[in-house]
Amino acid sequence: MTDKRYESLKIENIVASGVIADSIDLVELSNKVKNCELNKKRFPGAVYRIDEPRITSLIFSTGKIVLTGLRSNKALTDGLAIIIKSLNEAGFETLKVPKVAITNMVCSYDLGKYINLNKVVVTLDLENIEYEPEQFPGLVYRIKDPKIVVLIFSSGKLILTGGKNLEAVKKGLDVLEQKLESIL
């Protein structure tokens, strides 16, 4: 992200999911692995938290996993390695090559200028917009390609979600800025 245009683009959260094993005994997992909790009345999976990098993982008996709280690809790689190592050390057999990929990125961005949301509603394609200021102060704009959802606030701050990588998020940002160019 050395490009000056994307200077204020910041990754807030990355969610990744996939498969790390054929099956996992969650009761045994929660008993053997530190920082791993299981409460089947509240949630069907085990919640395993690691501190560095700070990640929360949801592990299911099917061997599937969801990781959240990530801030970079390196955090995903490092965190997954720590989780796999913990499981292996506790006697669980995991896949040699876990099949885990990023499913969603949430990023913030500051356009650096005020946006008249009413003008945006009138100007942009209405079928891709949701704006109910009585319910929520931001405008929801859905970009079709890349498939990105942007929350636009009158302050010029944006939340971009739905991208699977930073390139898709940047492309979505470019599409949005191009659409807003005539308005701002």
XYZ file of N, CA and C in Angstrom:
552
model
N 0.820 -1.194 0.000
C 0.000 0.000 0.000
C 0.864 1.258 0.000
N 1.888 1.287 -0.790
C 2.749 2.458 -0.831
C 2.183 3.547 -1.734
N 1.200 3.197 -2.581
C 0.561 4.162 -3.452
C -0.102 5.252 -2.598
N 0.228 6.512 -2.869
C -0.275 7.660 -2.122
C -1.810 7.701 -2.091
N -2.454 7.285 -3.195
C -3.925 7.301 -3.286
C -4.575 6.440 -2.208
N -3.908 5.380 -1.846
C -4.497 4.434 -0.884
C -3.907 4.600 0.517
N -3.314 5.760 0.773
C -2.621 5.988 2.036
C -3.521 5.768 3.259
N -4.790 6.188 3.179
C -5.676 6.049 4.343
C -6.415 4.698 4.362
N -6.171 3.834 3.378
C -6.818 2.516 3.351
C -6.205 1.639 4.444
N -7.070 1.131 5.308
C -6.587 0.346 6.443
C -7.414 -0.931 6.580
N -6.737 -2.047 6.734
C -7.433 -3.310 6.973
C -7.883 -3.319 8.428
N -9.182 -3.484 8.635
C -9.741 -3.526 9.987
C -9.910 -4.962 10.471
N -10.279 -5.857 9.558
C -10.515 -7.253 9.927
C -10.464 -8.120 8.674
N -9.930 -9.309 8.837
C -9.941 -10.303 7.770
C -10.569 -11.564 8.351
N -11.466 -12.167 7.585
C -12.072 -13.437 7.977
C -11.602 -14.477 6.964
N -11.128 -15.595 7.470
C -10.691 -16.694 6.608
C -11.394 -17.964 7.074
N -11.611 -18.879 6.158
C -12.232 -20.145 6.545
C -11.729 -21.267 5.655
N -11.966 -22.492 6.114
C -11.535 -23.648 5.350
C -11.554 -24.904 6.187
N -10.698 -25.845 5.792
C -10.648 -27.149 6.447
C -9.226 -27.407 6.940
N -9.113 -27.876 8.202
C -7.791 -28.188 8.749
C -7.647 -29.663 9.123
N -8.782 -30.396 9.168
C -8.742 -31.818 9.542
C -9.978 -32.521 8.983
N -9.938 -33.868 8.997
C -11.098 -34.635 8.548
C -12.214 -34.577 9.586
N -11.833 -34.618 10.864
C -12.788 -34.462 11.964
C -12.009 -34.165 13.239
N -12.699 -33.552 14.196
C -12.055 -33.186 15.456
C -13.037 -33.427 16.598
N -12.569 -34.098 17.646
C -13.372 -34.294 18.854
C -13.262 -33.010 19.674
N -14.328 -32.213 19.679
C -14.286 -30.894 20.307
C -14.163 -30.945 21.824
N -14.749 -31.957 22.467
C -14.636 -32.093 23.921
C -13.175 -32.343 24.286
N -12.555 -33.266 23.571
C -11.146 -33.575 23.803
C -10.274 -32.344 23.502
N -10.598 -31.642 22.426
C -9.846 -30.443 22.038
C -9.903 -29.395 23.151
N -11.097 -29.123 23.653
C -11.239 -28.089 24.692
C -10.567 -28.496 26.004
N -10.457 -29.796 26.251
C -9.774 -30.265 27.458
C -8.257 -30.226 27.328
N -7.749 -30.424 26.115
C -6.301 -30.537 25.918
C -5.606 -29.245 25.500
N -6.327 -28.340 24.852
C -5.678 -27.135 24.320
C -6.042 -25.910 25.169
N -5.002 -25.226 25.650
C -5.173 -24.027 26.468
C -5.841 -22.934 25.615
N -6.666 -22.110 26.229
C -7.396 -21.018 25.561
C -8.445 -21.500 24.562
N -8.846 -22.758 24.688
C -9.874 -23.311 23.812
C -11.101 -23.623 24.673
N -12.247 -23.039 24.293
C -13.467 -23.198 25.075
C -14.541 -23.895 24.255
N -15.364 -24.659 24.947
C -16.484 -25.328 24.291
C -17.714 -25.172 25.166
N -18.775 -24.636 24.597
C -20.049 -24.520 25.289
C -21.127 -24.857 24.257
N -21.402 -26.142 24.117
C -22.319 -26.619 23.067
C -23.734 -26.061 23.189
N -24.114 -25.607 24.377
C -25.446 -25.012 24.534
C -25.530 -23.658 23.831
N -24.408 -22.969 23.774
C -24.379 -21.630 23.179
C -23.908 -21.627 21.737
N -22.980 -22.559 21.376
C -22.388 -22.542 20.040
C -21.881 -23.938 19.697
N -22.086 -24.395 18.456
C -21.721 -25.772 18.091
C -20.226 -26.037 17.883
N -19.397 -24.998 17.948
C -17.967 -25.176 17.729
C -17.157 -24.777 18.944
N -15.866 -25.112 18.887
C -14.931 -24.704 19.933
C -14.369 -23.335 19.558
N -14.193 -22.478 20.554
C -13.624 -21.156 20.333
C -12.197 -21.185 20.868
N -11.243 -20.984 19.966
C -9.823 -21.039 20.331
C -9.207 -19.675 20.033
N -8.698 -19.036 21.093
C -8.103 -17.702 20.951
C -6.588 -17.797 21.116
N -5.887 -17.069 20.233
C -4.436 -16.942 20.417
C -4.108 -15.451 20.520
N -3.052 -15.158 21.271
C -2.712 -13.765 21.563
C -1.836 -13.104 20.513
N -0.908 -13.857 19.931
C 0.026 -13.240 18.985
C 0.232 -14.131 17.780
N -0.283 -13.784 16.600
C -1.139 -12.632 16.349
C -2.507 -12.851 16.985
N -3.161 -11.763 17.331
C -4.454 -11.826 18.032
C -5.528 -12.328 17.074
N -5.962 -13.570 17.289
C -6.930 -14.228 16.402
C -7.915 -15.031 17.246
N -9.159 -15.034 16.793
C -10.160 -15.932 17.361
C -10.508 -16.929 16.275
N -10.442 -18.211 16.613
C -10.804 -19.228 15.630
C -11.973 -20.042 16.155
N -12.848 -20.391 15.237
C -13.981 -21.255 15.537
C -13.685 -22.585 14.876
N -13.587 -23.627 15.672
C -13.233 -24.950 15.150
C -14.441 -25.861 15.323
N -14.784 -26.557 14.245
C -15.967 -27.417 14.245
C -15.573 -28.888 14.171
N -16.466 -29.760 14.614
C -16.178 -31.200 14.646
C -15.918 -31.766 13.251
N -16.392 -31.093 12.219
C -16.175 -31.537 10.834
C -14.743 -31.278 10.358
N -13.970 -30.541 11.161
C -12.611 -30.191 10.766
C -12.532 -28.827 10.100
N -13.692 -28.174 10.000
C -13.709 -26.836 9.403
C -13.316 -25.809 10.452
N -12.790 -24.680 9.950
C -12.328 -23.614 10.830
C -12.696 -22.257 10.230
N -12.976 -21.306 11.102
C -13.184 -19.909 10.702
C -12.258 -19.084 11.588
N -11.460 -18.225 10.962
C -10.536 -17.365 11.704
C -10.975 -15.918 11.523
N -10.982 -15.163 12.607
C -11.360 -13.760 12.530
C -10.448 -12.925 13.420
N -10.422 -11.635 13.137
C -9.541 -10.752 13.898
C -8.205 -10.547 13.224
N -8.030 -11.138 12.057
C -6.770 -11.018 11.325
C -6.607 -9.604 10.776
N -5.366 -9.164 10.636
C -5.102 -7.830 10.089
C -4.184 -7.874 8.871
N -3.683 -9.088 8.538
C -2.785 -9.200 7.384
C -2.694 -10.660 6.947
N -2.149 -10.867 5.745
C -1.918 -12.231 5.249
C -0.907 -12.946 6.128
N 0.087 -12.201 6.626
C 1.109 -12.789 7.490
C 0.469 -13.291 8.794
N -0.479 -12.521 9.339
C -1.182 -12.940 10.563
C -1.947 -14.232 10.307
N -2.529 -14.363 9.116
C -3.243 -15.596 8.754
C -2.278 -16.772 8.720
N -1.172 -16.619 8.030
C -0.177 -17.687 7.917
C 0.389 -18.070 9.281
N 0.800 -17.051 10.054
C 1.396 -17.296 11.371
C 0.373 -17.909 12.333
N -0.823 -17.342 12.365
C -1.862 -17.822 13.268
C -2.292 -19.244 12.961
N -2.451 -19.545 11.674
C -2.835 -20.897 11.265
C -1.756 -21.900 11.660
N -0.492 -21.522 11.503
C 0.617 -22.401 11.887
C 0.587 -22.692 13.392
N 0.295 -21.667 14.190
C 0.213 -21.837 15.643
C -0.942 -22.767 16.008
N -2.090 -22.587 15.374
C -3.265 -23.414 15.644
C -2.993 -24.871 15.273
N -2.442 -25.090 14.097
C -2.128 -26.455 13.633
C -1.124 -27.113 14.587
N -0.093 -26.356 14.970
C 0.924 -26.888 15.892
C 0.288 -27.272 17.224
N -0.586 -26.422 17.756
C -1.269 -26.704 19.029
C -2.100 -27.980 18.937
N -2.828 -28.123 17.836
C -3.661 -29.309 17.645
C -2.801 -30.569 17.529
N -1.722 -30.473 16.748
C -0.826 -31.621 16.580
C -0.182 -32.021 17.908
N 0.257 -31.025 18.686
C 0.885 -31.307 19.981
C -0.108 -31.938 20.956
N -1.400 -31.652 20.774
C -2.441 -32.230 21.635
C -2.895 -33.599 21.124
N -2.284 -34.066 20.033
C -2.577 -35.409 19.524
C -3.627 -35.469 18.423
N -3.996 -34.340 17.874
C -4.982 -34.329 16.789
C -4.277 -34.396 15.435
N -4.850 -35.179 14.539
C -4.285 -35.298 13.202
C -4.927 -34.236 12.305
N -4.079 -33.391 11.712
C -4.571 -32.336 10.825
C -4.109 -32.623 9.395
N -4.708 -31.916 8.451
C -4.286 -32.054 7.056
C -2.852 -31.561 6.920
N -2.076 -32.225 6.064
C -0.686 -31.783 5.844
C -0.671 -30.346 5.317
N -1.601 -30.068 4.389
C -1.732 -28.714 3.850
C -3.171 -28.252 4.117
N -3.369 -27.448 5.160
C -4.724 -26.963 5.453
C -5.271 -26.156 4.275
N -6.559 -26.301 4.004
C -7.199 -25.570 2.906
C -7.974 -24.398 3.489
N -7.262 -23.312 3.772
C -7.863 -22.124 4.386
C -7.583 -20.917 3.499
N -8.632 -20.121 3.253
C -8.486 -18.941 2.402
C -9.290 -17.772 2.968
N -8.905 -16.582 2.568
C -9.616 -15.374 2.992
C -10.994 -15.359 2.328
N -12.027 -15.121 3.120
C -13.389 -15.059 2.591
C -13.952 -13.639 2.615
N -13.376 -12.763 3.457
C -13.882 -11.401 3.540
C -12.847 -10.490 4.188
N -12.721 -9.303 3.620
C -11.875 -8.266 4.224
C -12.755 -7.064 4.527
N -12.519 -6.449 5.668
C -13.194 -5.207 6.012
C -12.113 -4.137 6.116
N -12.270 -3.076 5.315
C -11.283 -2.001 5.302
C -11.960 -0.664 5.535
N -11.204 0.272 6.067
C -11.703 1.638 6.211
C -10.877 2.535 5.298
N -11.488 3.647 4.898
C -10.820 4.589 3.993
C -11.413 5.968 4.236
N -10.595 6.989 4.090
C -11.071 8.360 4.260
C -10.870 9.114 2.952
N -11.985 9.533 2.341
C -11.907 10.310 1.101
C -11.319 11.695 1.343
N -11.404 12.154 2.590
C -10.840 13.456 2.934
C -11.722 14.626 2.557
N -13.000 14.368 2.268
C -13.921 15.470 1.959
C -15.345 15.082 2.326
N -16.145 16.091 2.596
C -17.549 15.907 2.949
C -18.320 15.357 1.742
N -19.298 14.496 2.000
C -20.122 13.930 0.935
C -21.588 14.227 1.235
N -22.278 14.814 0.270
C -23.707 15.051 0.390
C -24.403 13.754 -0.027
N -24.830 12.972 0.948
C -25.406 11.653 0.673
C -26.714 11.740 -0.114
N -27.509 12.776 0.108
C -28.743 12.942 -0.660
C -28.434 13.123 -2.147
N -27.385 13.871 -2.453
C -26.967 14.085 -3.838
C -26.469 12.778 -4.455
N -25.774 11.974 -3.654
C -25.281 10.674 -4.128
C -26.464 9.782 -4.486
N -27.484 9.758 -3.653
C -28.673 8.933 -3.891
C -29.330 9.318 -5.217
N -29.454 10.612 -5.464
C -30.104 11.098 -6.679
C -29.268 10.800 -7.918
N -27.952 10.816 -7.784
C -27.058 10.687 -8.935
C -26.710 9.245 -9.300
N -26.481 8.391 -8.302
C -26.033 7.024 -8.589
C -27.206 6.093 -8.892
N -26.855 4.907 -9.392
C -27.831 3.883 -9.757
C -28.603 3.423 -8.516
N -29.884 3.743 -8.452
C -30.701 3.489 -7.265
C -30.795 2.030 -6.851
N -30.745 1.111 -7.812
C -30.911 -0.298 -7.437
C -29.734 -0.832 -6.626
N -28.612 -0.108 -6.630
C -27.433 -0.535 -5.870
C -27.264 0.231 -4.556
N -28.261 1.045 -4.205
C -28.149 1.915 -3.034
C -29.239 1.629 -2.013
N -28.842 1.669 -0.741
C -29.798 1.657 0.371
C -29.449 2.856 1.220
N -30.416 3.727 1.430
C -30.162 4.900 2.260
C -31.422 5.258 3.018
N -31.393 5.023 4.307
C -32.491 5.381 5.197
C -31.886 6.078 6.408
N -31.669 7.402 6.290
C -30.978 8.133 7.358
C -31.643 8.052 8.732
N -32.949 7.755 8.758
C -33.628 7.605 10.046
C -33.182 6.319 10.747
N -32.778 5.338 9.946
C -32.373 4.036 10.476
C -30.860 3.936 10.719
N -30.079 4.500 9.769
C -28.622 4.352 9.788
C -28.006 5.566 9.098
N -26.974 6.175 9.684
C -26.436 7.424 9.128
C -25.623 7.270 7.836
N -25.344 6.050 7.439
C -24.548 5.847 6.236
C -25.371 5.365 5.063
N -24.805 5.531 3.892
C -25.413 5.052 2.660
C -24.734 3.732 2.307
N -25.510 2.726 1.943
C -24.953 1.425 1.556
C -24.951 1.363 0.040
N -23.759 1.192 -0.531
C -23.629 1.119 -1.991
C -23.007 -0.226 -2.367
N -23.706 -0.968 -3.219
C -23.236 -2.285 -3.650
C -22.612 -2.188 -5.029
N -21.338 -2.530 -5.104
C -20.626 -2.544 -6.387
C -20.685 -3.975 -6.915
N -21.028 -4.113 -8.190
C -21.177 -5.456 -8.764
C -19.835 -6.095 -9.124
N -18.918 -5.294 -9.706
C -17.622 -5.845 -10.101
C -16.519 -4.872 -9.747
N -15.679 -5.192 -8.762
C -15.693 -6.385 -7.919
C -16.855 -6.319 -6.933
N -17.220 -7.474 -6.413
C -18.372 -7.548 -5.510
C -17.966 -7.004 -4.138
N -18.181 -5.695 -3.968
C -17.795 -4.989 -2.745
C -19.000 -4.189 -2.261
N -19.209 -4.160 -0.955
C -20.242 -3.315 -0.362
C -19.525 -2.186 0.370
N -19.966 -0.948 0.091
C -19.332 0.216 0.705
C -20.352 0.965 1.557
N -19.975 1.232 2.793
C -20.766 2.117 3.653
C -20.146 3.494 3.499
N -20.945 4.443 3.044
C -20.456 5.800 2.796
C -21.074 6.718 3.844
N -20.231 7.471 4.530
C -20.704 8.411 5.544
C -20.445 9.833 5.064
N -21.287 10.773 5.493
C -21.176 12.155 5.030
C -19.821 12.777 5.393
N -19.148 12.244 6.393
C -17.828 12.747 6.801
C -16.750 12.454 5.761
N -17.078 11.575 4.791
C -16.088 11.162 3.791
C -15.424 9.850 4.150
N -15.800 9.306 5.292
C -15.237 8.019 5.718
C -16.031 6.888 5.072
N -15.306 5.829 4.695
C -15.902 4.669 4.036
C -15.526 3.397 4.773
N -16.409 2.410 4.724
C -16.110 1.052 5.163
C -16.360 0.174 3.938
N -15.350 -0.571 3.529
C -15.466 -1.457 2.365
C -15.403 -2.894 2.848
N -16.332 -3.710 2.400
C -16.369 -5.101 2.831
C -16.716 -6.006 1.660
N -16.332 -7.266 1.768
C -16.657 -8.244 0.730
C -15.479 -8.656 -0.122
N -14.389 -7.909 -0.082
C -13.219 -8.261 -0.885
C -12.504 -9.476 -0.331
N -11.920 -10.253 -1.212
C -11.156 -11.424 -0.779
C -9.650 -11.125 -0.755
N -9.285 -9.971 -1.311
C -7.893 -9.529 -1.264
C -7.861 -8.005 -1.390
N -6.704 -7.433 -1.115
C -6.561 -5.978 -1.113
C -6.741 -5.392 -2.511
N -6.367 -6.147 -3.533
C -6.512 -5.672 -4.915
C -7.990 -5.461 -5.249
N -8.852 -6.382 -4.819
C -10.293 -6.254 -5.068
C -10.853 -5.043 -4.323
N -10.387 -4.827 -3.098
C -10.843 -3.680 -2.308
C -10.422 -2.388 -3.009
N -9.170 -2.324 -3.468
C -8.677 -1.132 -4.169
C -9.459 -0.896 -5.460
N -9.755 -1.974 -6.179
C -10.522 -1.856 -7.422
C -11.925 -1.318 -7.109
N -12.550 -1.827 -6.055
C -13.860 -1.336 -5.631
C -13.812 0.135 -5.259
N -12.744 0.533 -4.596
C -12.545 1.928 -4.213
C -12.404 2.802 -5.459
N -11.664 2.312 -6.448
C -11.492 3.045 -7.708
C -12.828 3.227 -8.422
N -13.635 2.153 -8.460
C -14.958 2.213 -9.096
C -15.818 3.259 -8.391
N -15.828 3.239 -7.064
C -16.621 4.179 -6.291
C -16.160 5.619 -6.523
N -14.851 5.845 -6.455
C -14.333 7.209 -6.633
C -14.658 7.744 -8.018
N -14.631 6.873 -9.022
C -14.975 7.270 -10.387
C -16.445 7.701 -10.448
N -17.317 6.942 -9.765
C -18.758 7.269 -9.744
C -18.995 8.585 -8.994
N -18.246 8.803 -7.918
C -18.445 9.987 -7.095
C -17.804 11.249 -7.672
N -16.879 11.066 -8.628
C -16.131 12.178 -9.205
C -17.028 13.327 -9.675
N -18.103 12.981 -10.356
C -18.992 14.008 -10.907
C -19.837 14.693 -9.822
N -19.964 14.050 -8.671
C -20.810 14.568 -7.604
C -20.041 15.478 -6.669
N -18.811 15.064 -6.325
C -18.038 15.787 -5.300
C -17.314 16.999 -5.854
